[in-house]
Coordinates of C-alpha atoms in Angstrom, one line a residue:
X1181 CA -5.0 -2.0 -18.7
X1182 CA -5.5 1.8 -18.5
X1183 CA -4.9 2.3 -22.2
X1184 CA -8.3 2.3 -23.8
X1185 CA -10.2 2.2 -20.5
X1186 CA -13.4 4.2 -20.1
X1187 CA -13.2 6.3 -17.0
X1188 CA -15.9 8.5 -15.5
X1189 CA -14.5 11.4 -13.5
X1190 CA -16.9 13.0 -11.1
X1191 CA -15.9 16.5 -10.0
X1192 CA -17.6 18.2 -7.0
X1193 CA -17.5 21.6 -5.5
X1194 CA -14.2 22.1 -3.7
X1195 CA -11.0 24.2 -4.2
X1196 CA -9.2 20.9 -5.2
X1197 CA -11.2 20.9 -8.4
X1198 CA -8.2 22.3 -10.1
X1199 CA -6.4 19.0 -9.3
X1200 CA -9.1 17.1 -11.1
X1201 CA -8.2 18.9 -14.3
X1202 CA -4.6 17.7 -14.0
X1203 CA -6.0 14.2 -13.3
X1204 CA -8.2 14.3 -16.4
X1205 CA -5.2 15.4 -18.5
X1206 CA -2.9 12.6 -17.1
X1207 CA -5.6 9.9 -17.7
X1208 CA -6.1 11.1 -21.2
X1209 CA -2.3 11.2 -21.9
X1210 CA -1.9 7.5 -20.9
X1211 CA -4.7 6.5 -23.3
X1212 CA -7.9 6.4 -21.3
X1213 CA -11.2 7.8 -22.5
X1214 CA -12.3 10.3 -19.9
X1215 CA -15.9 11.5 -19.5
X1216 CA -16.3 14.2 -16.9
X1217 CA -19.4 14.8 -14.8
X1218 CA -19.5 18.1 -12.9
X1219 CA -21.8 19.0 -10.1
X1220 CA -23.3 22.5 -9.7
X1221 CA -20.8 23.2 -7.0
X1222 CA -17.8 22.2 -9.1
X1223 CA -18.8 24.8 -11.7
X1224 CA -18.2 27.5 -9.1
X1225 CA -14.5 26.6 -9.0
X1226 CA -13.7 25.5 -12.5
X1227 CA -15.3 25.6 -15.9
X1228 CA -16.4 22.7 -18.1
X1229 CA -14.3 24.2 -20.9
X1230 CA -11.2 23.3 -19.0
X1231 CA -12.1 19.6 -18.9
X1232 CA -13.3 19.5 -22.5
X1233 CA -10.0 21.0 -23.5
X1234 CA -7.9 18.4 -21.7
X1235 CA -10.0 15.3 -22.6
X1236 CA -11.3 16.3 -26.0
X1237 CA -14.8 15.1 -24.9
X1238 CA -18.0 16.9 -23.9
X1239 CA -18.6 17.5 -20.2
X1240 CA -21.9 16.3 -18.6
X1241 CA -23.8 18.1 -15.9
X1242 CA -27.6 17.7 -16.6
X1243 CA -29.4 14.9 -14.7
X1244 CA -32.0 14.8 -17.5
X1245 CA -29.4 15.2 -20.3
X1246 CA -28.7 13.0 -23.2
X1247 CA -25.5 11.9 -25.0
X1248 CA -24.8 13.4 -28.5
X1249 CA -26.4 10.3 -30.1
X1250 CA -29.6 10.8 -28.1
X1251 CA -29.1 8.0 -25.5
X1252 CA -29.9 8.7 -21.8
X1253 CA -26.7 10.1 -20.2
X1254 CA -26.6 8.5 -16.8
X1255 CA -27.6 5.0 -18.0
X1256 CA -25.1 4.8 -20.7
X1257 CA -22.2 6.6 -19.0
X1258 CA -22.6 4.1 -16.2
X1259 CA -22.9 1.1 -18.4
X1260 CA -19.8 1.9 -20.4
X1261 CA -17.5 2.8 -17.5
X1262 CA -14.6 0.7 -16.5
X1263 CA -14.0 2.9 -13.4
X1264 CA -15.7 5.8 -11.7
X1265 CA -13.5 8.3 -9.9
X1266 CA -14.9 11.1 -7.7
X1267 CA -12.2 13.7 -7.1
X1268 CA -12.4 15.9 -5.2
X1269 CA -15.1 14.3 -3.1
X1270 CA -16.8 16.8 -0.8
X1271 CA -18.4 15.8 2.5
X1272 CA -21.8 16.6 1.0
X1273 CA -21.4 14.3 -2.0
X1274 CA -19.8 11.7 0.2
X1275 CA -23.0 11.7 2.3
X1276 CA -25.2 11.5 -0.8
X1277 CA -23.3 8.5 -2.2
X1278 CA -23.4 6.7 1.2
X1279 CA -27.2 7.2 1.5
X1280 CA -28.0 6.3 -2.1
X1281 CA -29.4 9.7 -3.1
X1282 CA -29.9 10.5 -6.8
X1283 CA -30.5 14.2 -7.0
X1284 CA -27.9 15.1 -9.7
X1285 CA -26.2 13.5 -12.6
X1286 CA -23.2 12.3 -10.6
X1287 CA -25.1 10.5 -7.9
X1288 CA -27.7 9.0 -10.2
X1289 CA -24.9 7.7 -12.5
X1290 CA -23.1 6.3 -9.4
X1291 CA -26.2 4.4 -8.5
X1292 CA -26.4 2.9 -12.0
X1293 CA -22.7 2.1 -12.3
X1294 CA -21.3 -1.3 -11.5
X1295 CA -17.6 -0.4 -12.1
X1296 CA -15.2 0.0 -9.2
X1297 CA -15.6 3.3 -7.3
X1298 CA -12.5 5.3 -6.5
X1299 CA -12.9 8.2 -4.1
X1300 CA -10.6 11.1 -3.2
X1301 CA -12.0 13.1 -0.3
X1302 CA -11.1 16.8 0.2
X1303 CA -12.6 18.9 3.0
X1304 CA -11.7 20.8 6.1
X1305 CA -10.2 18.8 9.0
X1306 CA -13.1 18.9 11.4
X1307 CA -15.5 17.9 8.6
X1308 CA -13.3 15.0 7.8
X1309 CA -13.1 13.9 11.5
X1310 CA -16.8 14.3 12.1
X1311 CA -18.5 11.0 13.1
X1312 CA -21.1 11.4 10.4
X1313 CA -18.4 11.6 7.7
X1314 CA -16.5 8.7 9.1
X1315 CA -19.7 6.6 9.3
X1316 CA -20.4 7.5 5.7
X1317 CA -16.9 6.5 4.6
X1318 CA -17.3 3.1 6.4
X1319 CA -20.6 2.5 4.6
X1320 CA -18.9 3.1 1.3
X1321 CA -15.9 0.9 2.2
X1322 CA -18.3 -1.9 3.1
X1323 CA -19.8 -1.6 -0.3
X1324 CA -16.4 -2.0 -2.0
X1325 CA -15.4 1.6 -2.6
X1326 CA -11.7 2.4 -2.7
X1327 CA -10.8 5.5 -0.7
X1328 CA -7.4 7.3 -1.3
X1329 CA -6.4 10.1 1.1
X1330 CA -6.9 12.7 2.3
X1331 CA -3.5 14.1 3.1
X1332 CA -2.3 16.5 5.8
X1333 CA -1.1 20.0 4.9
X1334 CA -2.3 23.5 4.1
X1335 CA -6.1 23.8 3.7
X1336 CA -8.2 26.3 1.9
X1337 CA -9.2 27.9 5.3
X1338 CA -5.5 28.8 5.9
X1339 CA -5.2 26.2 8.6
X1340 CA -3.1 23.1 8.5
X1341 CA -4.5 19.6 9.1
X1342 CA -5.8 16.5 7.4
X1343 CA -8.2 17.1 4.5
X1344 CA -6.1 17.8 1.4
X1345 CA -6.9 15.8 -1.7
X1346 CA -4.1 13.5 -2.8
X1347 CA -2.1 14.4 -5.9
X1348 CA -3.2 13.5 -9.4
X1349 CA -0.3 11.1 -9.9
X1350 CA -1.4 9.2 -6.8
X1351 CA -4.9 8.8 -8.2
X1352 CA -3.5 7.8 -11.6
X1353 CA -1.6 5.0 -9.8
X1354 CA -4.7 3.9 -7.9
X1355 CA -6.7 3.9 -11.2
X1356 CA -4.1 1.7 -12.8
X1357 CA -4.2 -0.7 -9.8
X1358 CA -8.0 -1.0 -9.9
X1359 CA -8.2 -1.4 -13.6
X1360 CA -5.5 -4.1 -13.4
X1361 CA -7.6 -6.3 -11.1
X1362 CA -9.2 -7.8 -14.2
X1363 CA -5.9 -8.7 -15.8
X1364 CA -4.4 -12.1 -16.7
X1365 CA -2.2 -12.2 -13.6
X1366 CA -5.1 -11.8 -11.2
X1367 CA -4.5 -14.1 -8.3
X1368 CA -0.7 -14.4 -9.0
X1369 CA 1.9 -13.2 -6.6
X1370 CA 4.9 -11.5 -8.2
X1371 CA 8.0 -10.6 -6.1
X1372 CA 10.5 -8.1 -7.7
X1373 CA 13.8 -6.9 -6.3
X1374 CA 14.8 -3.4 -7.3
X1375 CA 17.5 -0.8 -6.7
X1376 CA 21.0 -1.3 -5.5
X1377 CA 22.3 -2.4 -2.1
X1378 CA 24.4 -0.5 0.4
X1379 CA 27.1 -2.6 2.1
X1380 CA 28.3 -0.6 5.2
X1381 CA 31.9 0.2 5.9
X1382 CA 31.3 2.2 9.1
X1383 CA 28.4 4.2 10.5
X1384 CA 28.5 6.8 7.7
X1385 CA 30.0 5.1 4.6
X1386 CA 29.0 2.2 2.4
X1387 CA 29.9 0.4 -0.8
X1388 CA 27.1 0.8 -3.4
X1389 CA 26.4 1.1 -7.1
X1390 CA 24.7 3.4 -9.6
X1391 CA 21.3 1.7 -9.7
X1392 CA 18.3 4.0 -9.4
X1393 CA 15.6 1.2 -9.1
X1394 CA 13.7 2.6 -12.1
X1395 CA 13.6 -0.7 -14.0
X1396 CA 12.4 -2.7 -11.0
X1397 CA 9.7 -0.1 -10.3
X1398 CA 8.6 -0.2 -13.9
X1399 CA 8.3 -4.0 -13.6
X1400 CA 6.2 -3.6 -10.5
X1401 CA 3.9 -1.2 -12.3
X1402 CA 3.6 -3.5 -15.3
X1403 CA 2.8 -6.5 -13.0
X1404 CA 0.1 -4.5 -11.2
X1405 CA -1.4 -3.5 -14.6
X1406 CA -1.9 -7.2 -15.3
X1407 CA -3.6 -7.8 -12.0
X1408 CA -0.8 -9.4 -10.0
X1409 CA -0.3 -9.0 -6.3
X1410 CA 3.2 -7.4 -6.2
X1411 CA 5.8 -7.3 -3.5
X1412 CA 8.7 -5.0 -4.2
X1413 CA 11.8 -5.8 -2.2
X1414 CA 14.0 -2.7 -2.7
X1415 CA 17.2 -1.0 -1.7
X1416 CA 17.5 2.8 -1.9
X1417 CA 15.4 4.1 -4.8
X1418 CA 15.5 7.3 -6.8
X1419 CA 11.9 6.9 -7.9
X1420 CA 8.5 6.8 -6.2
X1421 CA 6.9 3.5 -5.3
X1422 CA 3.8 2.4 -7.3
X1423 CA 0.4 2.6 -5.7
X1424 CA -0.8 -0.7 -4.5
X1425 CA 2.6 -2.4 -4.2
X1426 CA 3.7 -4.2 -1.0
X1427 CA 7.0 -2.5 -0.3
X1428 CA 9.8 -4.2 1.7
X1429 CA 12.7 -1.9 2.2
X1430 CA 16.1 -3.3 2.8
X1431 CA 19.7 -2.0 2.7
X1432 CA 22.2 -4.8 2.2
X1433 CA 22.4 -7.9 0.0
X1434 CA 22.1 -10.1 3.0
X1435 CA 18.8 -8.4 4.0
X1436 CA 17.5 -8.6 0.5
X1437 CA 18.3 -12.3 0.3
X1438 CA 16.5 -12.9 3.6
X1439 CA 13.4 -10.9 2.4
X1440 CA 13.3 -12.9 -0.8
X1441 CA 13.5 -16.2 0.9
X1442 CA 10.7 -15.2 3.3
X1443 CA 8.5 -14.5 0.4
X1444 CA 9.5 -17.6 -1.7
X1445 CA 6.8 -20.1 -0.4
X1446 CA 4.0 -18.0 -1.8
X1447 CA 5.8 -16.6 -4.8
X1448 CA 4.6 -17.4 -8.3
X1449 CA 7.1 -15.2 -10.1
X1450 CA 10.4 -13.8 -8.9
X1451 CA 12.1 -11.1 -11.0
X1452 CA 15.6 -10.2 -9.8
X1453 CA 16.0 -6.7 -11.2
X1454 CA 18.1 -5.4 -8.3
X1455 CA 21.8 -4.5 -8.7
X1456 CA 22.9 -6.6 -5.8
X1457 CA 26.5 -6.1 -4.5
X1458 CA 28.6 -9.2 -5.1
X1459 CA 30.9 -8.3 -2.1
X1460 CA 30.7 -6.7 1.3
X1461 CA 33.3 -5.5 3.8
X1462 CA 34.5 -8.4 6.0
X1463 CA 34.2 -6.2 9.0
X1464 CA 32.1 -3.0 9.7
X1465 CA 33.8 -0.4 11.8
X1466 CA 31.9 0.7 14.9
X1467 CA 33.1 4.2 14.6
X1468 CA 33.8 6.4 11.5
X1469 CA 37.0 5.4 9.9
X1470 CA 39.6 8.3 10.2
X1471 CA 42.3 9.3 7.7
X1472 CA 45.6 7.5 8.3
X1473 CA 48.4 9.7 9.7
X1474 CA 50.9 10.8 7.1
X1475 CA 48.4 10.4 4.2
X1476 CA 48.5 6.6 4.1
X1477 CA 45.9 4.5 2.2
X1478 CA 43.2 2.2 3.4
X1479 CA 42.9 -1.5 2.7
X1480 CA 39.4 -3.1 2.9
X1481 CA 38.9 -6.8 2.9
X1482 CA 35.8 -7.9 1.0
X1483 CA 33.9 -11.2 1.3
X1484 CA 31.3 -12.7 -1.0
X1485 CA 27.6 -11.8 -0.6
X1486 CA 25.0 -14.5 -1.1
X1487 CA 23.9 -15.0 -4.7
X1488 CA 20.2 -14.5 -4.3
X1489 CA 19.0 -16.2 -7.5
X1490 CA 21.4 -19.2 -6.8
X1491 CA 20.0 -19.6 -3.3
X1492 CA 16.4 -19.4 -4.7
X1493 CA 17.2 -22.0 -7.3
X1494 CA 18.4 -24.4 -4.6
X1495 CA 15.2 -23.9 -2.6
X1496 CA 13.1 -24.1 -5.8
X1497 CA 14.4 -27.6 -6.5
X1498 CA 12.8 -28.7 -3.3
X1499 CA 9.6 -26.7 -3.1
X1500 CA 8.7 -25.9 -6.8
X1501 CA 8.4 -22.2 -5.9
X1502 CA 8.6 -19.8 -7.6
X1503 CA 7.0 -21.1 -10.7
X1504 CA 8.9 -18.7 -12.9
X1505 CA 12.2 -16.9 -12.2
X1506 CA 13.6 -14.0 -14.2
X1507 CA 17.1 -12.6 -13.8
X1508 CA 19.0 -9.6 -15.1
X1509 CA 22.5 -9.5 -16.5
X1510 CA 24.0 -6.0 -16.3
X1511 CA 27.2 -6.4 -18.3
X1512 CA 30.1 -4.3 -19.6
X1513 CA 31.5 -7.0 -22.0
X1514 CA 30.6 -10.3 -23.6
X1515 CA 26.9 -9.5 -23.1
X1516 CA 25.3 -12.6 -24.6
X1517 CA 27.9 -15.1 -23.4
X1518 CA 27.7 -13.9 -19.8
X1519 CA 23.9 -13.8 -19.8
X1520 CA 23.6 -17.3 -21.3
X1521 CA 26.0 -18.6 -18.6
X1522 CA 23.9 -17.0 -15.8
X1523 CA 20.6 -18.3 -17.4
X1524 CA 21.9 -21.9 -17.2
X1525 CA 23.8 -21.7 -13.9
X1526 CA 20.9 -20.2 -11.9
X1527 CA 18.1 -22.3 -13.5
X1528 CA 16.2 -19.2 -14.8
X1529 CA 13.3 -19.3 -17.1
X1530 CA 14.3 -15.9 -18.6
X1531 CA 17.2 -13.5 -18.3
X1532 CA 17.2 -9.9 -19.4
X1533 CA 20.7 -8.8 -20.6
X1534 CA 21.8 -5.2 -21.1
X1535 CA 25.0 -3.4 -21.6
X1536 CA 25.3 -0.8 -18.8
X1537 CA 28.1 1.1 -20.5
X1538 CA 25.6 2.5 -23.0
X1539 CA 24.7 6.1 -22.2
X1540 CA 21.0 5.6 -23.1
X1541 CA 20.5 2.3 -21.3
X1542 CA 21.2 0.8 -17.9
X1543 CA 21.6 2.8 -14.6
X1544 CA 19.9 6.1 -13.9
X1545 CA 18.2 6.7 -17.2
X1546 CA 14.6 6.3 -18.3
X1547 CA 15.3 4.1 -21.3
X1548 CA 16.8 0.7 -21.8
X1549 CA 18.0 -1.6 -24.7
X1550 CA 17.8 -5.2 -23.7
X1551 CA 18.0 -8.8 -25.1
X1552 CA 15.7 -11.4 -23.7
X1553 CA 17.2 -14.9 -23.5
X1554 CA 15.5 -18.2 -22.7
X1555 CA 16.8 -21.8 -22.9
X1556 CA 14.2 -22.9 -25.4
X1557 CA 14.1 -20.0 -27.8
X1558 CA 16.5 -17.7 -29.8
X1559 CA 17.6 -14.4 -28.2
X1560 CA 15.1 -11.5 -28.7
X1561 CA 16.8 -8.1 -29.0
X1562 CA 14.5 -5.2 -28.2
X1563 CA 15.1 -1.8 -29.6
X1564 CA 15.7 1.2 -27.4
X1565 CA 12.5 1.6 -25.4
X1566 CA 11.3 3.4 -22.3
X1567 CA 11.8 1.3 -19.2
X1568 CA 8.0 1.1 -18.8
X1569 CA 7.8 -0.4 -22.4
X1570 CA 10.6 -2.9 -21.6
X1571 CA 8.8 -3.9 -18.4
X1572 CA 5.6 -4.5 -20.3
X1573 CA 7.4 -6.7 -22.8
X1574 CA 9.0 -8.7 -20.0
X1575 CA 5.7 -9.2 -18.2
X1576 CA 4.1 -10.4 -21.4
X1577 CA 6.8 -13.1 -21.6
X1578 CA 6.2 -13.9 -17.9
X1579 CA 2.5 -14.3 -18.5
X1580 CA 3.2 -16.7 -21.4
X1581 CA 5.6 -18.7 -19.2
X1582 CA 2.9 -19.1 -16.5
X1583 CA 0.3 -20.0 -19.1
X1584 CA 2.6 -22.8 -20.3
X1585 CA 2.8 -24.2 -16.9
X1586 CA -1.0 -24.3 -16.3

């Protein structure tokens, strides 16, 4: 939803204005059209030329100004915006927004704008904690503004405390989330499993696999982009969680199964992207396992873990939930045959098959080459794509499957 979106970025007078330039660049890189409005204070910290350079668009700062085609700036910038971001947001501009003042281009545009308002406060700790600031924040929250941050850390004064503006990528995630609220999956609940599982041997060792969780996280981002409420049930991850996701951290396959079943009654779509261990040690040692005297080996008895999608299928037959289930088949041989067998055995609507022996697909990399298989259509082989692009393709299929059940 962010590609092609029209975003207004208000920049106010704080040292964190340099972060706004990175944000404007990131938004532009992902395909948004970014129009920047600078306050007089912002111009003391960063120049308009910086923002023009990263967005390729003129920067606005005159309350009485016009657009290049002669239209009134504040009226038309507000009318065309899909999202208004103010970053950094100083205590002064926060107060002006809360009280409906319209004494510069940013505040008058904010009054005229009906798009969602995303605010990233940045100020000294005592300014942030002041009752007036907190009251102003609550006023804006009550009006529907979304407030991200601030963070704790090193401040411009040299002190440490709360007041740092969040990082640009966090705001990018929040922008994606807010823009997605108008998507075709609005009101739908999507549950995704991601990452590998760790099956403990003793207090310091476990049996695991090479999954990074990148594919599951990409699916969560794609679902958020389409407006879904997303729960991500994940094992250990090598990638950051998306903004706006409901994260449920687990470690073992048994814990993941229990978490999925707890979510099942309210789940519209379940996507099992996690690399779940098929086996676990039959017994977990209470103390660290020591080397055997004389250099002897170690025998570990393994027992089967629950098959999460099979358990879900049994419950689904009784409750009708989830409406759509999607599985993954990470294979090293007989890719299509093994995937087709899983599709039928687990009652899936769709299965995503990939050969994890390929160096450019599968575990730990940013790309994937998959085949989508469904019972009522021929296999669809996708070319090598980024995991984000693969996730977008999968979520489009999921959207169509839900539409077919309407």
